[in-house]
Short mmCIF file of C-alpha atoms in Angstrom, two decimals:
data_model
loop_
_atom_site.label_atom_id
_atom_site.label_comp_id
_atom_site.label_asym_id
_atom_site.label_seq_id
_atom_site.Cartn_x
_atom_site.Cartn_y
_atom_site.Cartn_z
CA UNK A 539 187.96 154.27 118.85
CA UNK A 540 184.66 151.93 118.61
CA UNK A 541 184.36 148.88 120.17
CA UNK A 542 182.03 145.71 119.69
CA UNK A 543 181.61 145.91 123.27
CA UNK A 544 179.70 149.31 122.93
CA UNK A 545 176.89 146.90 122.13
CA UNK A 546 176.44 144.85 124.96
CA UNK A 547 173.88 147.44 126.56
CA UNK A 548 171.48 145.73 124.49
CA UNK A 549 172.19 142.05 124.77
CA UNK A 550 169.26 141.33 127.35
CA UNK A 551 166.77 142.98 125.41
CA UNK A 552 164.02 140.42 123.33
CA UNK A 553 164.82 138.95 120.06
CA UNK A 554 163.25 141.28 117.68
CA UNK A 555 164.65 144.79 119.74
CA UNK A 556 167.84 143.55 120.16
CA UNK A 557 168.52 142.55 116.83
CA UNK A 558 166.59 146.09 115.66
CA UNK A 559 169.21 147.99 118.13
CA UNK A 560 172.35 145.71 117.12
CA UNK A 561 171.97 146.87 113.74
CA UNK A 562 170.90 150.73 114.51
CA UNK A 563 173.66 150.88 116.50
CA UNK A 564 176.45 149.12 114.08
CA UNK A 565 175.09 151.79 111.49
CA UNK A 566 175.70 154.55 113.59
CA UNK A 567 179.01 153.29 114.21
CA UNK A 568 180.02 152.04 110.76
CA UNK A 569 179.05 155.90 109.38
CA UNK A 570 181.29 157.09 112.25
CA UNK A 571 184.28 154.55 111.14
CA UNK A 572 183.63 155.84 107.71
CA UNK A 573 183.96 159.39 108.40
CA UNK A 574 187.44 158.65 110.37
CA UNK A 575 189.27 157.12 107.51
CA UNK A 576 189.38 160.41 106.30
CA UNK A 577 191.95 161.48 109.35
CA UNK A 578 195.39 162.61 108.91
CA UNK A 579 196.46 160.64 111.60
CA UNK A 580 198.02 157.42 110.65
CA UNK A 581 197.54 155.21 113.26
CA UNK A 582 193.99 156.84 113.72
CA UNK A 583 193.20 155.89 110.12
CA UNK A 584 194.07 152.55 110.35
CA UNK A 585 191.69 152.08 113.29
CA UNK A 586 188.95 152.88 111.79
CA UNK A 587 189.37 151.34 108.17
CA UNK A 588 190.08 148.04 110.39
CA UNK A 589 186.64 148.73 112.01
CA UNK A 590 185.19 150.07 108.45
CA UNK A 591 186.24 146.64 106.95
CA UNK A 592 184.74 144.64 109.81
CA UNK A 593 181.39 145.97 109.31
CA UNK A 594 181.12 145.23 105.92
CA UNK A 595 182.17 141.56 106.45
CA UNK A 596 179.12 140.82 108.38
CA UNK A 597 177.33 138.10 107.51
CA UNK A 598 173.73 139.48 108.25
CA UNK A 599 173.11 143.27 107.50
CA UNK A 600 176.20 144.58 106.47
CA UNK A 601 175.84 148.46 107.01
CA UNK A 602 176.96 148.67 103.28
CA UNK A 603 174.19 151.61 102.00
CA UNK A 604 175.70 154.05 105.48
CA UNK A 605 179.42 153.43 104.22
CA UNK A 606 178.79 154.66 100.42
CA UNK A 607 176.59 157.50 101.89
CA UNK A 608 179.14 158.82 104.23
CA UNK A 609 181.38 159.94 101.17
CA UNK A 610 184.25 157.37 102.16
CA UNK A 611 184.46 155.42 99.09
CA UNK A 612 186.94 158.54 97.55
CA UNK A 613 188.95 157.75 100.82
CA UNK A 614 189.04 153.89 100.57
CA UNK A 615 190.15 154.27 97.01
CA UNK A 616 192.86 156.53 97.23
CA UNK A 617 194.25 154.24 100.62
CA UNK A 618 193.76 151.14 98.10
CA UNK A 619 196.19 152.51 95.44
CA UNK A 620 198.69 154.00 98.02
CA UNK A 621 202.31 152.78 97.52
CA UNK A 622 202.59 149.79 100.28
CA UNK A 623 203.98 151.09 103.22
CA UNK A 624 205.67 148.77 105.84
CA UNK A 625 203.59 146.07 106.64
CA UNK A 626 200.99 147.15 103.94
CA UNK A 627 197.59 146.67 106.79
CA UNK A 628 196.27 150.03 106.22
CA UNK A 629 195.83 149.55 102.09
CA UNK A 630 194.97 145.79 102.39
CA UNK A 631 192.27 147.08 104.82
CA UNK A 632 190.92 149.35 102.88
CA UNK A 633 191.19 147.09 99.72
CA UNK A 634 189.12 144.62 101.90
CA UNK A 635 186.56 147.50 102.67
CA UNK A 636 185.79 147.87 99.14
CA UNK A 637 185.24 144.49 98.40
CA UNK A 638 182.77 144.77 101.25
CA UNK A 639 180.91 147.06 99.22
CA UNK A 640 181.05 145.65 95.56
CA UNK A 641 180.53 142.15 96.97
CA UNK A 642 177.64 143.09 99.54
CA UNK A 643 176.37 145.90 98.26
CA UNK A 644 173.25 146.31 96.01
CA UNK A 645 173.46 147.50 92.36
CA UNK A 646 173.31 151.12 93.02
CA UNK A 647 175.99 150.99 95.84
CA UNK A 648 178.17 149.21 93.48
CA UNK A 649 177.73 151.85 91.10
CA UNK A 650 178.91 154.07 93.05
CA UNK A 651 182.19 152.37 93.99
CA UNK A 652 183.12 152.01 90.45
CA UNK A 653 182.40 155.98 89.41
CA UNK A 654 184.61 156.49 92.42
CA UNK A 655 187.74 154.41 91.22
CA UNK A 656 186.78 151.02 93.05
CA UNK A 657 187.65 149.05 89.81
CA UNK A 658 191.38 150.61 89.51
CA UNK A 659 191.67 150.31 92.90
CA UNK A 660 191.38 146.64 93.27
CA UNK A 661 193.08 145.97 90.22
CA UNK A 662 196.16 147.40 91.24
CA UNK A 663 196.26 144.85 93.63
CA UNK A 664 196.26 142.07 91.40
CA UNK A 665 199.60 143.16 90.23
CA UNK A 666 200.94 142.94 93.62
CA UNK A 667 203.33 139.93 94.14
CA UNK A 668 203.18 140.96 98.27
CA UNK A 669 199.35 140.40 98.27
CA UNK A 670 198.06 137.60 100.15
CA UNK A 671 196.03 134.95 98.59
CA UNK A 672 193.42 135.54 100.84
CA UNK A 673 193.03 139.12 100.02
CA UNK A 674 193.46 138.55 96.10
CA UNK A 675 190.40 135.88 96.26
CA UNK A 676 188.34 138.35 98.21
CA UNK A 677 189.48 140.94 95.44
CA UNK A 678 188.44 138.36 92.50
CA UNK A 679 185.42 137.73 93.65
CA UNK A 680 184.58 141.31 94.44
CA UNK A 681 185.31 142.41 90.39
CA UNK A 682 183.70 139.40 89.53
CA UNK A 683 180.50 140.30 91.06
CA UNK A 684 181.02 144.15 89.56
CA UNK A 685 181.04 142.53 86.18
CA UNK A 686 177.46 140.00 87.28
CA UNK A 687 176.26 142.70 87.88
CA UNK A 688 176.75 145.10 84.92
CA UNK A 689 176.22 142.06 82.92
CA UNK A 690 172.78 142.05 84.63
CA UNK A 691 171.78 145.42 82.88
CA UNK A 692 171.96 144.33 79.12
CA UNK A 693 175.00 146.32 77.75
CA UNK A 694 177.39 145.96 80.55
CA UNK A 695 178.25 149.31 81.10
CA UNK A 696 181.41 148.27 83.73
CA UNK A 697 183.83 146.41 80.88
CA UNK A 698 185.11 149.50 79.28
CA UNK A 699 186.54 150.41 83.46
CA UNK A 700 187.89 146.83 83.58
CA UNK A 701 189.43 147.39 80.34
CA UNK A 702 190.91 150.89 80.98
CA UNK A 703 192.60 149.70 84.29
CA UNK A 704 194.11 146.96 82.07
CA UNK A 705 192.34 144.10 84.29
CA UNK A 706 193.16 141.33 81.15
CA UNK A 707 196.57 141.62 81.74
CA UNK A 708 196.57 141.49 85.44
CA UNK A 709 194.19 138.59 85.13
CA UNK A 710 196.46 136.63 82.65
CA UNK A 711 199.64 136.69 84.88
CA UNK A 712 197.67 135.89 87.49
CA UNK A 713 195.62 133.20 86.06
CA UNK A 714 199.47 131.55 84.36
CA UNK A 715 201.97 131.91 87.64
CA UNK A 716 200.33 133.10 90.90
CA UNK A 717 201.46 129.64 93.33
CA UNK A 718 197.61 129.38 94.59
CA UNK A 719 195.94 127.16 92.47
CA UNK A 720 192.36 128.91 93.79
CA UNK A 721 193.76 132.31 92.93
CA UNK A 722 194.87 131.14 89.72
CA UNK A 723 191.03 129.27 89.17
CA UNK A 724 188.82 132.51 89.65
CA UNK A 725 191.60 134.70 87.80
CA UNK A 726 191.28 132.56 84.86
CA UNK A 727 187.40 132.56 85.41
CA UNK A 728 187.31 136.20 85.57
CA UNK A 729 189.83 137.03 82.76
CA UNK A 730 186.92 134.26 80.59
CA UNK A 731 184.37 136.74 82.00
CA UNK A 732 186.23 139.54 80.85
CA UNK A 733 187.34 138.55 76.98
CA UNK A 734 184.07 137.13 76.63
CA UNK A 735 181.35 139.97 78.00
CA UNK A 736 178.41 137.42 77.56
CA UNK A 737 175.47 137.79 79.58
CA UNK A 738 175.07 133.90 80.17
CA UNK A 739 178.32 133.13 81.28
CA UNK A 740 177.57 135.69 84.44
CA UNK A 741 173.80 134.08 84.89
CA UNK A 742 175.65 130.36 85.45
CA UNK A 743 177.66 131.45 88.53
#
């Protein structure tokens, strides 16, 4: 397993290096984390999508570009659309890792996630009455940034995926009876987005 603390080592070196190492060495372990989410070992998978979803949540220099170049995304999808098991952590985790990656990731990373099944993935979740809030926001806001950013290139080219993993519907039930009135606001914002594909409406948020 990685650790944080696996960075200390560096902690008394000057401003500049240390920040320089911190992030070397949180690539080097993010790629690592990505790799073992592929294991067959529950508890072993679980560790490292935990990890996985950690790194992407960083505020400054999430290793985003080291986790789509790894090959996990395939992984991260298929764990997303899993059947919950017990206490659902290992598919909420990796949910959250892709949202890491659509929400912090650049367009060509984002692309990526989608051609691998990110869109579905997340989706799925919407239709989830055991989801918590918090992860359904972080999932909203993650498709909604998919779509700003399709928008972005003209003749958005990720509403025909939204459309074919039946998004409008999930967004409607959502949007009418989910008990968290900010759920409810960016489903309703995001089902607008999606009935309405105009570029302008992604440009004013």
């Amino acid at each position: 397993a990685l650790y944080v603390s696996a960075l200390f080592p560096v902690a008394n070196k000057p401003n500049v290096v240390r920040h320089n190492a911190l992030v070397s060495t949180m690539s080097c372990a993010a790629e690592v984390a990505a790799r073992a989410c592929s294991s067959a070992d529950a508890a072993a998978c679980l560790v490292a999508v935990t990890q996985l979803r950690a790194f992407l949540a960083l505020e400054a220099d999430p290793p985003v570009g080291e986790v789509v170049e790894s090959g996990a995304l395939p992984r991260l999808v298929a764990l997303a659309s899993e059947e919950r098991e017990a206490d659902g952590s290992l598919q909420e985790g990796a949910r959250l890792a892709l949202c890491g990656v659509c929400a912090r990731g650049n367009t060509a990373h984002v692309e990526r996630a989608v051609a691998a099944g990110a869109v579905a993935a997340l989706v799925r979740a919407l239709r989830e009455q055991a989801c918590e809030a918090e992860t359904l926001t972080a999932v909203l806001e993650a498709l909604t940034r998919v779509l700003r950013l399709g928008a972005a290139q003209g003749d958005n080219p990720y509403l025909k995926t939204f459309k074919e993993a039946q998004a409008a519907e999930a967004l409607t039930n959502l949007s009418q009876h989910h008990q968290c009135e900010g759920v409810r606001r960016l489903a309703t914002q995001l089902l607008f987005k999606v009935s309405v594909p105009c570029p302008v409406f992604f440009m004013r948020t």
